[in-house]
PDB file of C-alpha atoms in Angstrom:
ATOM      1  CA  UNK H  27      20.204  10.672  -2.181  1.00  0.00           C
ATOM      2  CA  UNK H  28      22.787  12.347   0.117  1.00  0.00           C
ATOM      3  CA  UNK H  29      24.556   9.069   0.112  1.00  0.00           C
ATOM      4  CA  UNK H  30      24.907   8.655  -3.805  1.00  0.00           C
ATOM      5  CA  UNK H  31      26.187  12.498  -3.789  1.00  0.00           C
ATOM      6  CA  UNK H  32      28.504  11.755  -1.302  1.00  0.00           C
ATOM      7  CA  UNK H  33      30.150   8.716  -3.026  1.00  0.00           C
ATOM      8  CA  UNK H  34      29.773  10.495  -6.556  1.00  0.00           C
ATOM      9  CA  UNK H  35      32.030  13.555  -5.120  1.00  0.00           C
ATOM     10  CA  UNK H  36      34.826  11.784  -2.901  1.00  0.00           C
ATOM     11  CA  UNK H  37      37.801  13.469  -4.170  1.00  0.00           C
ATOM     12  CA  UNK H  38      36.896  16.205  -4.596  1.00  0.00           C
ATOM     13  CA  UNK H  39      38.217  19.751  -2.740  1.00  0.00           C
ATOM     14  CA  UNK H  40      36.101  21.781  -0.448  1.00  0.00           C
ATOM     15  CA  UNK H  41      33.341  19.816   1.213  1.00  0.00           C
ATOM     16  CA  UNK H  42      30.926  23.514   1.144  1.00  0.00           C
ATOM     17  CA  UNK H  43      31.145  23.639  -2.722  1.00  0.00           C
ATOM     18  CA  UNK H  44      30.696  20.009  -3.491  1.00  0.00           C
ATOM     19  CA  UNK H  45      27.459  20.170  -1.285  1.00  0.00           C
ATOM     20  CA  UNK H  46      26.468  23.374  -3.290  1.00  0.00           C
ATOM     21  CA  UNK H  47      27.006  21.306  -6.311  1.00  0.00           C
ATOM     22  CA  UNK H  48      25.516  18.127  -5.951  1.00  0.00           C
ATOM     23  CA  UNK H  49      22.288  19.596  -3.916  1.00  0.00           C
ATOM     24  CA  UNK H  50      21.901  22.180  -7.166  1.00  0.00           C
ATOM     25  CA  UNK H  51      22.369  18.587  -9.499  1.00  0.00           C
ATOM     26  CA  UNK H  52      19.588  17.273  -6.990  1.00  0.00           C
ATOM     27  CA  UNK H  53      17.130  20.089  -7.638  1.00  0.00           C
ATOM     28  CA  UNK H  54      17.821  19.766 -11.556  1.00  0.00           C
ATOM     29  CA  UNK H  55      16.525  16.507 -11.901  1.00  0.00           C
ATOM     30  CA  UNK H  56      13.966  16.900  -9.329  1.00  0.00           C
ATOM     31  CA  UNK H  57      12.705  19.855 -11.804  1.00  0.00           C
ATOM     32  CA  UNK H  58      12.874  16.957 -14.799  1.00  0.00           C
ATOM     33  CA  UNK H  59      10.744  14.704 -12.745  1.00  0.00           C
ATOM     34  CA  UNK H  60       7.753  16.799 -11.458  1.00  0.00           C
ATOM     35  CA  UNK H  61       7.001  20.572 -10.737  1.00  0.00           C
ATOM     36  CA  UNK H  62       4.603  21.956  -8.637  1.00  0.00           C
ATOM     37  CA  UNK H  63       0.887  21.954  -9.419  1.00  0.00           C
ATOM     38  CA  UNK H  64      -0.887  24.578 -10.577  1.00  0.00           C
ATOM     39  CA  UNK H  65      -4.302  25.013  -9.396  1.00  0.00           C
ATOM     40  CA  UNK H  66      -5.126  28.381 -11.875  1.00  0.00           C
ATOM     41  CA  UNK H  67      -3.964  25.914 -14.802  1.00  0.00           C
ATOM     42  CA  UNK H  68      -5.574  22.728 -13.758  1.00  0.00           C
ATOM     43  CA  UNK H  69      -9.347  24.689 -13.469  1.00  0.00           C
ATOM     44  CA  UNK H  70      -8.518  26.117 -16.718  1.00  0.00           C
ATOM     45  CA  UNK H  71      -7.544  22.974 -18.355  1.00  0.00           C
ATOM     46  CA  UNK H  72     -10.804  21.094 -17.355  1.00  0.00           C
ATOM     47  CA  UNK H  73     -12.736  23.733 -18.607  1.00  0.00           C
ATOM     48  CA  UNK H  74     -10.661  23.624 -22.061  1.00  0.00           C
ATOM     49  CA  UNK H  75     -11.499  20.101 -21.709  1.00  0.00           C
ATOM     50  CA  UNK H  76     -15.077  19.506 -21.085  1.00  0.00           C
ATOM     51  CA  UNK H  77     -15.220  21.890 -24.179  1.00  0.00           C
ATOM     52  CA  UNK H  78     -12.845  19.899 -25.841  1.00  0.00           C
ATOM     53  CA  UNK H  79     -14.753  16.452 -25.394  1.00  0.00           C
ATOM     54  CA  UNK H  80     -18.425  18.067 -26.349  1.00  0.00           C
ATOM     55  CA  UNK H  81     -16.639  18.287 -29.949  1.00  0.00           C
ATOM     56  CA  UNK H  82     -14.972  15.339 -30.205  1.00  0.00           C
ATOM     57  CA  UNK H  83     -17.584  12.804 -28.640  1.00  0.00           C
ATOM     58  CA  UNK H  84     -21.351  12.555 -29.148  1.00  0.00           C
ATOM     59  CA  UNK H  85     -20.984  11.359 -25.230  1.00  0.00           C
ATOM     60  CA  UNK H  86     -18.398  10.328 -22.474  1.00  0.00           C
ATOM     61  CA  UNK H  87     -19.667   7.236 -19.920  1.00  0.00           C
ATOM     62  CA  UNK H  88     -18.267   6.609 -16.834  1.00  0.00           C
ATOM     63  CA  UNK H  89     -18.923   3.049 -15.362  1.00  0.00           C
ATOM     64  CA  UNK H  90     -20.722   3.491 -11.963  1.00  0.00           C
ATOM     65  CA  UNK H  91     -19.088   0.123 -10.786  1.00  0.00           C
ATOM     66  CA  UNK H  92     -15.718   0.852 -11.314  1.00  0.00           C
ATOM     67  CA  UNK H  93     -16.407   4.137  -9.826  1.00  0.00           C
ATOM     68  CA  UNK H  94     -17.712   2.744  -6.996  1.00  0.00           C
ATOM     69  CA  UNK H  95     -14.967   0.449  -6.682  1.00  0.00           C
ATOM     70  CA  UNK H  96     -12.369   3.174  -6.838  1.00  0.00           C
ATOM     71  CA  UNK H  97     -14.298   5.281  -4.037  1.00  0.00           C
ATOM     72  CA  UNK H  98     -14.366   2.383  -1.634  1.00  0.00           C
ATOM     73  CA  UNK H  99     -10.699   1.740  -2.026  1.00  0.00           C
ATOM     74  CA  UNK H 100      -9.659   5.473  -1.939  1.00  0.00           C
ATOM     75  CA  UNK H 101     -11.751   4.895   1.613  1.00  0.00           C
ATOM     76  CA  UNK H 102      -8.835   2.740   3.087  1.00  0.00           C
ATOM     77  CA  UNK H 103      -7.037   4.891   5.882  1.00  0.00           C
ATOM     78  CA  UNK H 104      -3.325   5.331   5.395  1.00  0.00           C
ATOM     79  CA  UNK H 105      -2.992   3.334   2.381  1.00  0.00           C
ATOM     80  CA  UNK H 106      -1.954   5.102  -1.305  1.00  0.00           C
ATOM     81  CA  UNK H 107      -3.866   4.376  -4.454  1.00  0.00           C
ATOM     82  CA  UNK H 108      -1.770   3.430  -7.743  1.00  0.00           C
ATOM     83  CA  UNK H 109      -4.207   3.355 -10.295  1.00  0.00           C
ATOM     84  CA  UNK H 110      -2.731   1.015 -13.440  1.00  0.00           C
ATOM     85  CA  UNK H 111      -4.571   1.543 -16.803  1.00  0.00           C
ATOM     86  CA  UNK H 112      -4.015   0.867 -20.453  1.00  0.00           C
ATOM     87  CA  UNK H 113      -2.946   3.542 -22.951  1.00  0.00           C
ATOM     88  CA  UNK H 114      -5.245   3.992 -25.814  1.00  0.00           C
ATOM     89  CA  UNK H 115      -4.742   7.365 -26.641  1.00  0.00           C
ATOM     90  CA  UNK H 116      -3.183  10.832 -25.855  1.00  0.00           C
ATOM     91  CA  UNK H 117      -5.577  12.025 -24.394  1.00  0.00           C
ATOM     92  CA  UNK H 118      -6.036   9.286 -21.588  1.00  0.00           C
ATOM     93  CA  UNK H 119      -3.876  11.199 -19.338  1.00  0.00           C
ATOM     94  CA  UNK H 120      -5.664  14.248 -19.022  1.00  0.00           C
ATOM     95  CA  UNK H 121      -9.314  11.993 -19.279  1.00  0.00           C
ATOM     96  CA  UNK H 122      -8.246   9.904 -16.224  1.00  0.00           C
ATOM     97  CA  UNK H 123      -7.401  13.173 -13.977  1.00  0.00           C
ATOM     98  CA  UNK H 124     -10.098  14.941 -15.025  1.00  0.00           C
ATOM     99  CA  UNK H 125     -11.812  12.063 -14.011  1.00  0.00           C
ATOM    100  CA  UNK H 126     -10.399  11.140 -10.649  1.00  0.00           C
ATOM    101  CA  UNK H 127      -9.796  15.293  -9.757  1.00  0.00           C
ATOM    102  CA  UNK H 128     -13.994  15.852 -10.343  1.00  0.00           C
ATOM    103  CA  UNK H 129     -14.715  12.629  -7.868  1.00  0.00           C
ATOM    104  CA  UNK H 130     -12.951  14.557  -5.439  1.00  0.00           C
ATOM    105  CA  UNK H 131      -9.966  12.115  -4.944  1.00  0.00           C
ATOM    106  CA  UNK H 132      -7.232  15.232  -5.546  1.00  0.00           C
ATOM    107  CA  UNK H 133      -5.367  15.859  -8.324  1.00  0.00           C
ATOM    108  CA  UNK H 134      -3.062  12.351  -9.059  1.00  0.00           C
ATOM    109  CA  UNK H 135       0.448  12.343 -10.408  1.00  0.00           C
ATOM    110  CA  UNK H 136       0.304  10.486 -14.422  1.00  0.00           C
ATOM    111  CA  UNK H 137       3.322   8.751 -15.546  1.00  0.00           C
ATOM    112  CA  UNK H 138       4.176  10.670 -19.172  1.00  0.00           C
ATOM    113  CA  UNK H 139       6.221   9.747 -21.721  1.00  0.00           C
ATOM    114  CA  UNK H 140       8.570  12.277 -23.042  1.00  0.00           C
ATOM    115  CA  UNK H 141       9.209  10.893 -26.565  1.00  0.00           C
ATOM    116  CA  UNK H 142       6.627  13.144 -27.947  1.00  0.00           C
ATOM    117  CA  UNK H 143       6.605  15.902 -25.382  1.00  0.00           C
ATOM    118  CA  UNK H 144       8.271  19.304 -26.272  1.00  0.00           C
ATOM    119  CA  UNK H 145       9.815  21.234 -23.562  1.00  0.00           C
ATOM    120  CA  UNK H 146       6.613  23.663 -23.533  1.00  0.00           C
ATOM    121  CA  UNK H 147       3.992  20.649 -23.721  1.00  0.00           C
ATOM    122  CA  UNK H 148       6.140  19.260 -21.018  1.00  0.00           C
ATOM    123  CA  UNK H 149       6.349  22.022 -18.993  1.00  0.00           C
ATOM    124  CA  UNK H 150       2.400  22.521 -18.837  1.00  0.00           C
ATOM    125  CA  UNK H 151       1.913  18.418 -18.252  1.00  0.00           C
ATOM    126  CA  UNK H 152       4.028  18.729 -15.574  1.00  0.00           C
ATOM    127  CA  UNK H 153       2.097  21.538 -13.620  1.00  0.00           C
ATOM    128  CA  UNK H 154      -1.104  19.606 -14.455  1.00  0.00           C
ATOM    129  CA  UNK H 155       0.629  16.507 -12.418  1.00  0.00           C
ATOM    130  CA  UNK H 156       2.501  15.005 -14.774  1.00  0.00           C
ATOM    131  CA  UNK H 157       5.615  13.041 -13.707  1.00  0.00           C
ATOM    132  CA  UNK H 158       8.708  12.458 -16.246  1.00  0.00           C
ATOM    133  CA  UNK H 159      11.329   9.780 -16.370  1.00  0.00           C
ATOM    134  CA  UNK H 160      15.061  12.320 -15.593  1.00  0.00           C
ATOM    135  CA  UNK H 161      16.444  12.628 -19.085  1.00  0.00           C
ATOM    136  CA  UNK H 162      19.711   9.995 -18.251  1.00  0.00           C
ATOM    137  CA  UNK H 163      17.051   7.582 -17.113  1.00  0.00           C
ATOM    138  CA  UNK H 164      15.765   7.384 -20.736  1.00  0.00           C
ATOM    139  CA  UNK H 165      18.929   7.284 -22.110  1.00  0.00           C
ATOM    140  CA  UNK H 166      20.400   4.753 -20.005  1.00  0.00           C
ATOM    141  CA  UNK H 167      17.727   2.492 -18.317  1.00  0.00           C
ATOM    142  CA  UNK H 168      20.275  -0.288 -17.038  1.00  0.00           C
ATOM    143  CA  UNK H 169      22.315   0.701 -14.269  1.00  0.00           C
ATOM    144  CA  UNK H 170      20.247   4.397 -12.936  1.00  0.00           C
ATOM    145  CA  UNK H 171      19.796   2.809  -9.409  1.00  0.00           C
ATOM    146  CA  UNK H 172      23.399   2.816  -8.787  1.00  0.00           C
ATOM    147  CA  UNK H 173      23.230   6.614 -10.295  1.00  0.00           C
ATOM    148  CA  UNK H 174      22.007  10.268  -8.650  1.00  0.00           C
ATOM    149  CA  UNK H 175      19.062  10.481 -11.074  1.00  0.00           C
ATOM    150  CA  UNK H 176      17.559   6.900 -10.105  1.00  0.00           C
ATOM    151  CA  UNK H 177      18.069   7.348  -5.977  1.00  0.00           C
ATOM    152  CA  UNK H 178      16.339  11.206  -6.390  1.00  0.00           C
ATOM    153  CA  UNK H 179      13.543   9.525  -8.310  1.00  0.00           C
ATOM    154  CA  UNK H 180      13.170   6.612  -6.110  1.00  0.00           C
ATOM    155  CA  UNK H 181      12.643   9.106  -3.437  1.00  0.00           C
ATOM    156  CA  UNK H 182      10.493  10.909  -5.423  1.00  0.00           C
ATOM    157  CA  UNK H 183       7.691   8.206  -5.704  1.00  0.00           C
ATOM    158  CA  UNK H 184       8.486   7.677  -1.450  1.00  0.00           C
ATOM    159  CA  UNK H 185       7.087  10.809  -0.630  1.00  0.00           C
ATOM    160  CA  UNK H 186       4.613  10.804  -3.265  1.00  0.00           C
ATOM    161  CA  UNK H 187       3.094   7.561  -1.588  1.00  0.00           C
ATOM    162  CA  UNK H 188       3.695   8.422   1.752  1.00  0.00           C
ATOM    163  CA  UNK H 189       1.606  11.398   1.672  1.00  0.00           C
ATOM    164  CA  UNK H 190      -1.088   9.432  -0.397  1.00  0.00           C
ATOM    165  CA  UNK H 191      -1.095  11.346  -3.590  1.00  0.00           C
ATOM    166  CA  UNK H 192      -2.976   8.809  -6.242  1.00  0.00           C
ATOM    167  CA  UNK H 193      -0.651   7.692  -8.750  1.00  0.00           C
ATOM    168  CA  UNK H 194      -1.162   6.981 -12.508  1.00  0.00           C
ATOM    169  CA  UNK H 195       0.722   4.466 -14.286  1.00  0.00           C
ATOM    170  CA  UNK H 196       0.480   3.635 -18.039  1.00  0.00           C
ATOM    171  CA  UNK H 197       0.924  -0.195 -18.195  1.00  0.00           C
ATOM    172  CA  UNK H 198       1.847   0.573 -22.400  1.00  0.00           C
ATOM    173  CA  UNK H 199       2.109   3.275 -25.261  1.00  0.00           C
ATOM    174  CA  UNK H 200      -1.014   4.093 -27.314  1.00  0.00           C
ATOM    175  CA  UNK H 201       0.705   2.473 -30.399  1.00  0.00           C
ATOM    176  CA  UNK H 202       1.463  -0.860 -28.747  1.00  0.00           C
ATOM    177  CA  UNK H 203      -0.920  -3.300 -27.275  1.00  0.00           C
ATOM    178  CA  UNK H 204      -0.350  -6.409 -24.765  1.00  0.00           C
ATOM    179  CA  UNK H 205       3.035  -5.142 -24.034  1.00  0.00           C
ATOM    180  CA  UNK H 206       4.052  -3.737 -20.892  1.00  0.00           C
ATOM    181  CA  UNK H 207       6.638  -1.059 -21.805  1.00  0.00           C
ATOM    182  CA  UNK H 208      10.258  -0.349 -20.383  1.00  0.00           C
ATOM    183  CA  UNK H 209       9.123   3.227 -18.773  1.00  0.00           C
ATOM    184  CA  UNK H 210       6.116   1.290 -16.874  1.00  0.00           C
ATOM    185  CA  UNK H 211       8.290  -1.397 -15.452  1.00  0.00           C
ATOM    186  CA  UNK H 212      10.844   1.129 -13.517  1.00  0.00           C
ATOM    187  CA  UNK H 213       7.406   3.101 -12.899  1.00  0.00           C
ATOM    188  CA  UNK H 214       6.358  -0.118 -10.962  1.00  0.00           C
ATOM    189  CA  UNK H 215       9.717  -1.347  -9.449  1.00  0.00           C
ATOM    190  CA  UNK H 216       9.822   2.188  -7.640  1.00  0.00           C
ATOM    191  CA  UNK H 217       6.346   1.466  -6.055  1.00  0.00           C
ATOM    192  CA  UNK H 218       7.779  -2.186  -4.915  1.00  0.00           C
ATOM    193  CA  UNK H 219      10.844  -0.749  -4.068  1.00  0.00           C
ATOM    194  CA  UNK H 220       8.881   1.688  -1.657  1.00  0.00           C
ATOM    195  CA  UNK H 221       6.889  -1.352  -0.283  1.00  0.00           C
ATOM    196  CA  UNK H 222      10.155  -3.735  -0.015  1.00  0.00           C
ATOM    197  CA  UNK H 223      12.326  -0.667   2.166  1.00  0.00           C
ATOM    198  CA  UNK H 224       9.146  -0.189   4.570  1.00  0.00           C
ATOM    199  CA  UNK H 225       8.226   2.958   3.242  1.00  0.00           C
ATOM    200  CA  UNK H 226       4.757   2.566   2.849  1.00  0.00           C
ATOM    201  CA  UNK H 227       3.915  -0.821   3.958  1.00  0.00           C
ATOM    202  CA  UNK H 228       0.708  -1.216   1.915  1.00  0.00           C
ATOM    203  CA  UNK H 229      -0.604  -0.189  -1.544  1.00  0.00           C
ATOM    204  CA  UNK H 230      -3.699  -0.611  -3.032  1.00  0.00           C
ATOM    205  CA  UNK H 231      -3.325  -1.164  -6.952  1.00  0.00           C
ATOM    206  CA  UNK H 232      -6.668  -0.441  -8.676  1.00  0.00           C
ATOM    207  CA  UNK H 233      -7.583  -1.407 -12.449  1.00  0.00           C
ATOM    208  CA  UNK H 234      -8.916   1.673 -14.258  1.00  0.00           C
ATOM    209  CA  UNK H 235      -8.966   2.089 -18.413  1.00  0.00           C
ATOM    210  CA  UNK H 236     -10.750   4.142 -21.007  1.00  0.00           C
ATOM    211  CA  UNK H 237     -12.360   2.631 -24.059  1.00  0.00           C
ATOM    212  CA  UNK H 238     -13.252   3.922 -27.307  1.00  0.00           C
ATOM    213  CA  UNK H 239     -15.958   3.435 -30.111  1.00  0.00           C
ATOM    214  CA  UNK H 240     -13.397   5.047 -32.215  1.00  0.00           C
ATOM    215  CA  UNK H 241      -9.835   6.649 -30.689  1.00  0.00           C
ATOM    216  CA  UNK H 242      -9.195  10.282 -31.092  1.00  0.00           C
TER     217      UNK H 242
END
């Protein structure tokens, strides 16, 4: 990060105020990416949401063998979890971290699209463990490694896997099936990239999905 600030402000006149600058740029898009979790908010919101699924659904299953799977490989010492699934619906999100959270595997950090997010549903997603795409990202999806927003981001999803928080990613959008989507494939060249620069030099990808009779 310090390096793409550094060759982003040559040039420029006082060294103190171009550090001021470019660390306050840093923290910006380090406040569009994540934000820090919220432990009042994330026992409130599974409440709100066992309440929410008694209405919805006549009952929720969860597959004891996939379970077990996911316990044995959250067993693996020193090696982060990135748990790929399917996106069937909005609520899959919040479902798979309620999920994972009540197994007592920690709260995990869920890819989220912001297409559809408003800056207050985005807010709350984010202290719930949501991570965001930086706005430029989005805009321009080409060349954001060679840019501040892609190196703060790839460092991002370093730390997150170094200190073995599980990590969501949403292979596709809920209106689009067999596709893998453009926000999914930087999602998983940041978790190679991490592997390929020796961050972490081991990840174990696990399979998880939620299926419907009928999607909410």
């Amino acid at each position: 990060v310090r390096d793409v600030a550094t060759s982003q402000s040559r040039g420029s006149r006082g060294d103190g105020e171009s550090h001021r600058q470019w660390k306050e740029k840093v923290l910006e898009i380090l406040a569009e990416i994540q934000a820090p979790l919220s432990l009042l908010m994330l026992r409130l919101c599974n409440w709100a949401l066992l309440k929410l699924l008694n209405h919805l659904f006549f009952s929720v299953q969860l597959h004891q063998g996939q379970l077990e799977m996911v316990l044995k490989a959250a067993r693996m010492p020193d090696v982060p979890l990135v748990f790929l699934s399917t996106h069937k619906s909005q609520l899959d999100g919040l479902l798979l971290s309620f999920l994972l959270f009540s197994q007592g595997l920690g709260v995990p950090r869920v890819t989220v699209g912001s297409q559809l997010c408003s800056p207050r549903l985005r807010a709350l997603l984010s202290r719930l463990g949501g991570i965001f795409l930086p706005s430029r990202m989005e805009q321009m999806p080409s060349d954001w490694d060679e840019e501040l927003p892609g190196a703060v981001l790839a460092t991002y999803i370093e730390e997150v896997l170094r200190s073995r928080q599980p990590l969501v990613i949403f292979l596709g959008e809920p209106s689009v099936t067999q596709c893998l989507s453009a926000p999914a494939r930087e999602w998983l060249a940041l978790v190679y990239q991490a592997m390929r620069d020796g961050t972490v030099r081991d990840v174990v990808l696990v399979p998880v999905g939620i299926a419907y009779d009928v999607a909410p």
